[in-house]
CSV table of C-alpha atoms in Angstrom, one decimal:
chain,number,residue,atom,x,y,z
A,1,GLN,CA,15.4,3.9,-3.6
A,2,SER,CA,14.0,6.2,-6.5
A,3,ALA,CA,12.6,4.5,-9.6
A,4,LEU,CA,14.9,4.4,-12.7
A,5,THR,CA,14.0,7.1,-15.3
A,6,GLN,CA,12.6,5.9,-18.6
A,7,PRO,CA,10.7,7.9,-21.3
A,8,ALA,CA,7.0,7.5,-20.8
A,9,SER,CA,6.4,6.7,-24.4
A,10,VAL,CA,8.3,5.8,-27.7
A,11,SER,CA,6.9,4.9,-31.1
A,12,GLY,CA,8.1,3.6,-34.4
A,13,SER,CA,7.0,2.1,-37.6
A,14,PRO,CA,7.2,-1.5,-38.5
A,15,GLY,CA,10.6,-2.5,-39.7
A,16,GLN,CA,12.3,0.6,-37.9
A,17,SER,CA,14.5,0.3,-34.9
A,18,ILE,CA,13.7,2.0,-31.5
A,19,THR,CA,15.7,2.5,-28.4
A,20,ILE,CA,14.3,3.0,-24.8
A,21,SER,CA,16.7,4.4,-22.2
A,22,CYS,CA,16.9,3.7,-18.5
A,23,THR,CA,18.8,6.2,-16.4
A,24,GLY,CA,19.8,5.7,-12.9
A,25,THR,CA,22.8,6.5,-10.8
A,26,SER,CA,26.2,5.1,-9.8
A,27,SER,CA,24.4,3.2,-7.0
A,28,ASP,CA,22.3,1.2,-9.3
A,29,VAL,CA,22.7,1.1,-13.3
A,30,GLY,CA,26.2,2.5,-13.2
A,31,GLY,CA,27.5,0.5,-10.5
A,32,TYR,CA,26.5,-3.0,-11.5
A,33,ASN,CA,25.9,-5.2,-14.7
A,34,TYR,CA,22.7,-6.3,-13.4
A,35,VAL,CA,20.2,-4.5,-15.6
A,36,SER,CA,17.2,-6.4,-16.9
A,37,TRP,CA,14.4,-5.5,-19.2
A,38,TYR,CA,10.8,-6.9,-19.2
A,39,GLN,CA,8.0,-6.7,-21.7
A,40,GLN,CA,4.4,-6.4,-20.5
A,41,HIS,CA,1.3,-6.8,-22.8
A,42,PRO,CA,-2.0,-5.4,-21.5
A,43,GLY,CA,-3.4,-7.6,-18.8
A,44,LYS,CA,-0.5,-10.0,-19.0
A,45,ALA,CA,2.4,-10.8,-16.7
A,46,PRO,CA,5.8,-9.2,-17.3
A,47,LYS,CA,8.3,-11.3,-19.4
A,48,LEU,CA,12.1,-11.2,-19.2
A,49,MET,CA,13.6,-10.0,-22.4
A,50,ILE,CA,17.2,-9.0,-21.5
A,51,TYR,CA,19.2,-9.9,-18.3
A,52,ASP,CA,22.6,-8.7,-16.9
A,53,VAL,CA,22.7,-5.8,-19.5
A,54,SER,CA,23.0,-7.6,-22.7
A,55,ASN,CA,22.0,-11.3,-22.4
A,56,ARG,CA,19.0,-12.8,-24.1
A,57,PRO,CA,16.9,-15.6,-22.5
A,58,SER,CA,16.4,-18.5,-24.6
A,59,GLY,CA,13.3,-18.1,-26.9
A,60,VAL,CA,13.6,-14.3,-27.0
A,61,SER,CA,14.1,-12.8,-30.5
A,62,ASN,CA,17.4,-11.6,-31.4
A,63,ARG,CA,15.7,-8.4,-32.5
A,64,PHE,CA,16.0,-7.4,-28.8
A,65,SER,CA,19.4,-6.2,-27.6
A,66,GLY,CA,20.7,-4.4,-24.5
A,67,SER,CA,23.7,-2.2,-23.6
A,68,LYS,CA,24.9,0.2,-21.0
A,69,SER,CA,26.9,3.3,-20.9
A,70,GLY,CA,27.7,4.9,-17.5
A,71,ASN,CA,24.4,5.3,-15.6
A,72,THR,CA,22.1,4.6,-18.5
A,73,ALA,CA,21.1,1.2,-19.9
A,74,SER,CA,19.4,1.0,-23.2
A,75,LEU,CA,17.0,-1.6,-24.8
A,76,THR,CA,17.0,-1.6,-28.7
A,77,ILE,CA,14.5,-3.3,-30.7
A,78,SER,CA,15.2,-3.7,-34.4
A,79,GLY,CA,12.8,-4.7,-37.3
A,80,LEU,CA,9.8,-3.4,-35.3
A,81,GLN,CA,6.7,-5.8,-35.4
A,82,ALA,CA,3.2,-5.1,-34.3
A,83,GLU,CA,3.6,-7.7,-31.6
A,84,ASP,CA,6.3,-5.6,-30.0
A,85,GLU,CA,3.7,-3.0,-28.9
A,86,ALA,CA,3.7,-3.4,-25.2
A,87,ASP,CA,5.1,-1.7,-22.0
A,88,TYR,CA,8.8,-2.1,-21.1
A,89,TYR,CA,10.4,-1.9,-17.7
A,90,CYS,CA,14.0,-1.7,-16.9
A,91,SER,CA,15.4,-3.2,-13.4
A,92,SER,CA,18.7,-2.8,-11.7
A,93,TYR,CA,20.3,-4.1,-8.6
A,94,THR,CA,21.1,-1.4,-6.2
A,95,SER,CA,23.7,-0.6,-3.5
A,96,SER,CA,20.9,-1.3,-1.0
A,97,SER,CA,21.2,-5.1,-2.2
A,98,THR,CA,17.6,-4.7,-3.5
A,99,PRO,CA,16.2,-4.2,-7.0
A,100,VAL,CA,14.5,-1.2,-8.3
A,101,PHE,CA,12.3,-0.9,-11.4
A,102,GLY,CA,12.1,1.9,-14.0
A,103,GLY,CA,8.7,3.8,-14.4
A,104,GLY,CA,8.0,2.0,-17.7
A,105,THR,CA,7.8,3.0,-21.4
A,106,LYS,CA,4.8,2.4,-23.6
A,107,LEU,CA,5.8,1.4,-27.1
A,108,THR,CA,3.5,2.1,-29.9
A,109,VAL,CA,4.1,0.6,-33.3
A,110,LEU,CA,2.6,3.0,-35.9
B,1,GLU,CA,8.4,-26.7,-17.2
B,2,VAL,CA,8.9,-23.9,-14.7
B,3,GLN,CA,5.6,-22.5,-13.4
B,4,LEU,CA,4.5,-20.2,-10.8
B,5,VAL,CA,0.7,-20.4,-10.3
B,6,GLN,CA,-0.9,-17.7,-8.0
B,7,SER,CA,-4.1,-17.9,-6.1
B,8,GLY,CA,-7.2,-16.2,-7.5
B,9,ALA,CA,-8.7,-12.6,-7.3
B,10,GLU,CA,-9.7,-11.4,-4.0
B,11,VAL,CA,-12.2,-8.6,-2.9
B,12,LYS,CA,-11.8,-7.5,0.7
B,13,LYS,CA,-13.0,-4.7,2.9
B,14,PRO,CA,-10.6,-2.2,4.5
B,15,GLY,CA,-9.2,-3.5,7.9
B,16,GLU,CA,-9.6,-7.2,6.7
B,17,SER,CA,-6.7,-9.5,6.6
B,18,LEU,CA,-5.5,-11.5,3.4
B,19,ARG,CA,-3.0,-14.0,2.4
B,20,ILE,CA,-2.2,-14.8,-1.2
B,21,SER,CA,-0.1,-17.6,-2.5
B,22,CYS,CA,2.3,-18.5,-5.3
B,23,LYS,CA,3.1,-22.2,-6.0
B,24,GLY,CA,6.2,-23.1,-7.8
B,25,SER,CA,6.7,-26.3,-10.0
B,26,GLY,CA,9.0,-27.6,-12.5
B,27,TYR,CA,12.1,-26.7,-10.5
B,28,SER,CA,13.9,-26.9,-7.2
B,29,PHE,CA,11.8,-24.5,-5.2
B,30,THR,CA,14.5,-24.0,-2.5
B,31,SER,CA,17.2,-23.0,-5.1
B,32,TYR,CA,15.7,-19.7,-6.0
B,33,TRP,CA,14.3,-16.7,-4.2
B,34,ILE,CA,10.8,-15.4,-4.8
B,35,SER,CA,10.0,-11.8,-5.1
B,36,TRP,CA,6.7,-9.9,-4.9
B,37,VAL,CA,6.0,-7.2,-7.1
B,38,ARG,CA,3.0,-4.7,-7.1
B,39,GLN,CA,1.4,-3.0,-10.0
B,40,MET,CA,-1.3,-0.5,-9.1
B,41,PRO,CA,-4.0,0.2,-11.6
B,42,GLY,CA,-2.4,1.9,-14.7
B,43,LYS,CA,1.0,2.2,-13.0
B,44,GLY,CA,4.4,0.6,-13.1
B,45,LEU,CA,6.0,-2.4,-11.4
B,46,GLU,CA,7.3,-2.0,-7.7
B,47,TRP,CA,9.5,-4.5,-5.9
B,48,MET,CA,8.2,-5.3,-2.5
B,49,GLY,CA,10.4,-7.9,-1.1
B,50,ARG,CA,11.7,-11.4,-1.4
B,51,ILE,CA,12.2,-14.6,0.3
B,52,ASP,CA,14.8,-17.3,0.2
B,53,PRO,CA,12.6,-20.5,0.6
B,54,SER,CA,15.5,-22.5,1.7
B,55,ASP,CA,15.9,-20.7,5.0
B,56,SER,CA,12.7,-18.2,4.9
B,57,TYR,CA,15.1,-15.2,5.1
B,58,THR,CA,13.3,-12.1,3.9
B,59,ASN,CA,14.3,-8.6,2.5
B,60,TYR,CA,11.8,-5.9,2.1
B,61,SER,CA,11.6,-2.6,0.2
B,62,PRO,CA,11.5,0.3,2.8
B,63,SER,CA,8.2,1.3,1.2
B,64,PHE,CA,6.5,-2.0,2.1
B,65,GLN,CA,8.5,-2.9,5.3
B,66,GLY,CA,6.0,-3.3,8.2
B,67,HIS,CA,3.0,-3.3,5.9
B,68,VAL,CA,3.1,-6.8,4.4
B,69,THR,CA,4.6,-10.2,5.4
B,70,ILE,CA,6.3,-12.5,3.0
B,71,SER,CA,6.6,-16.2,4.0
B,72,ALA,CA,7.1,-19.6,2.4
B,73,ASP,CA,6.3,-23.3,3.0
B,74,LYS,CA,9.0,-25.2,1.2
B,75,SER,CA,7.3,-28.6,1.9
B,76,ILE,CA,4.6,-27.4,-0.6
B,77,SER,CA,6.7,-25.3,-2.8
B,78,THR,CA,4.6,-22.2,-1.9
B,79,ALA,CA,5.3,-18.5,-1.1
B,80,TYR,CA,2.8,-16.2,0.5
B,81,LEU,CA,2.2,-12.4,0.6
B,82,GLN,CA,0.1,-11.4,3.6
B,83,TRP,CA,-1.7,-8.3,5.1
B,84,SER,CA,-3.1,-8.0,8.4
B,85,SER,CA,-5.1,-4.9,7.9
B,86,LEU,CA,-5.9,-3.9,4.2
B,87,LYS,CA,-6.3,-0.5,3.0
B,88,ALA,CA,-8.0,0.9,-0.2
B,89,SER,CA,-4.6,1.9,-1.4
B,90,ASP,CA,-3.6,-1.8,-1.4
B,91,THR,CA,-5.8,-2.4,-4.5
B,92,ALA,CA,-3.6,-3.6,-7.1
B,93,MET,CA,-2.2,-6.6,-9.1
B,94,TYR,CA,0.5,-8.5,-7.3
B,95,TYR,CA,2.9,-10.8,-9.1
B,96,CYS,CA,5.3,-13.3,-7.7
B,97,ALA,CA,8.5,-13.8,-9.8
B,98,ARG,CA,11.3,-16.3,-9.5
B,99,HIS,CA,14.3,-14.1,-8.6
B,100,PHE,CA,17.7,-15.6,-10.0
B,101,VAL,CA,20.7,-14.5,-8.0
B,102,GLY,CA,24.2,-15.7,-8.4
B,103,PHE,CA,27.1,-16.6,-10.9
B,104,GLY,CA,27.1,-12.8,-11.8
B,105,SER,CA,23.5,-12.5,-12.5
B,106,TYR,CA,20.5,-10.9,-11.0
B,107,TYR,CA,17.0,-10.9,-12.6
B,108,PHE,CA,13.4,-12.2,-12.5
B,109,ASP,CA,13.2,-15.0,-14.9
B,110,TYR,CA,9.6,-16.5,-14.4
B,111,TRP,CA,6.5,-14.7,-13.3
B,112,GLY,CA,3.2,-15.8,-11.9
B,113,GLN,CA,0.0,-14.8,-13.7
B,114,GLY,CA,-0.9,-12.3,-11.0
B,115,THR,CA,-3.4,-11.9,-8.3
B,116,LEU,CA,-5.7,-8.9,-8.4
B,117,VAL,CA,-6.6,-7.7,-4.9
B,118,THR,CA,-9.4,-5.2,-4.6
B,119,VAL,CA,-10.0,-3.4,-1.3
B,120,SER,CA,-13.3,-1.6,-1.0
B,121,SER,CA,-16.0,-0.7,1.4
């Protein structure tokens, strides 16, 4: 199972909005509404930010939102804050009944 | 409060065996799968495999099948990841994660703090 494709890096200024894409195939992202997103700060464990494409866990800011169109899922962060600077990973269920992660995207807040 | 607490960092030599642990608390340990995820230095997350603690059924990524063994002892709410013969390429941070599956959902909702494994001669 190949890793999902994410941009290596994205950047934005405080207050702006950014979107991180996660591209797969009909055997993973496109075939199931089981895309999740994780935030990882340096030296820390990943943290669940979005699950099942667009649902936010309790305690996660509503500045984070998720969506999906075809084989591409997206994570949007609005009102960028310095604390959002981190690595972000998408994950999807696959037709092999196993999950797969994306390669990760480094978000820089300028 | 749901917690996954992993065992401490390990430094091993190539060829040695190792077992690291992940203890769950604050929830019914047998009601959720536990997955293991590898993160090599400076790299991304890789799913290794998972176990259902209720019956110890396991499922592995083809990339890790045969190289590691996942097990669990539900009597002490602990999952394990073990190697019989470590290689230098096993040097990485290893995370356990609670794997929520069901009711139209599939995701990792709680993560351990990570166990750093260093394999060097």
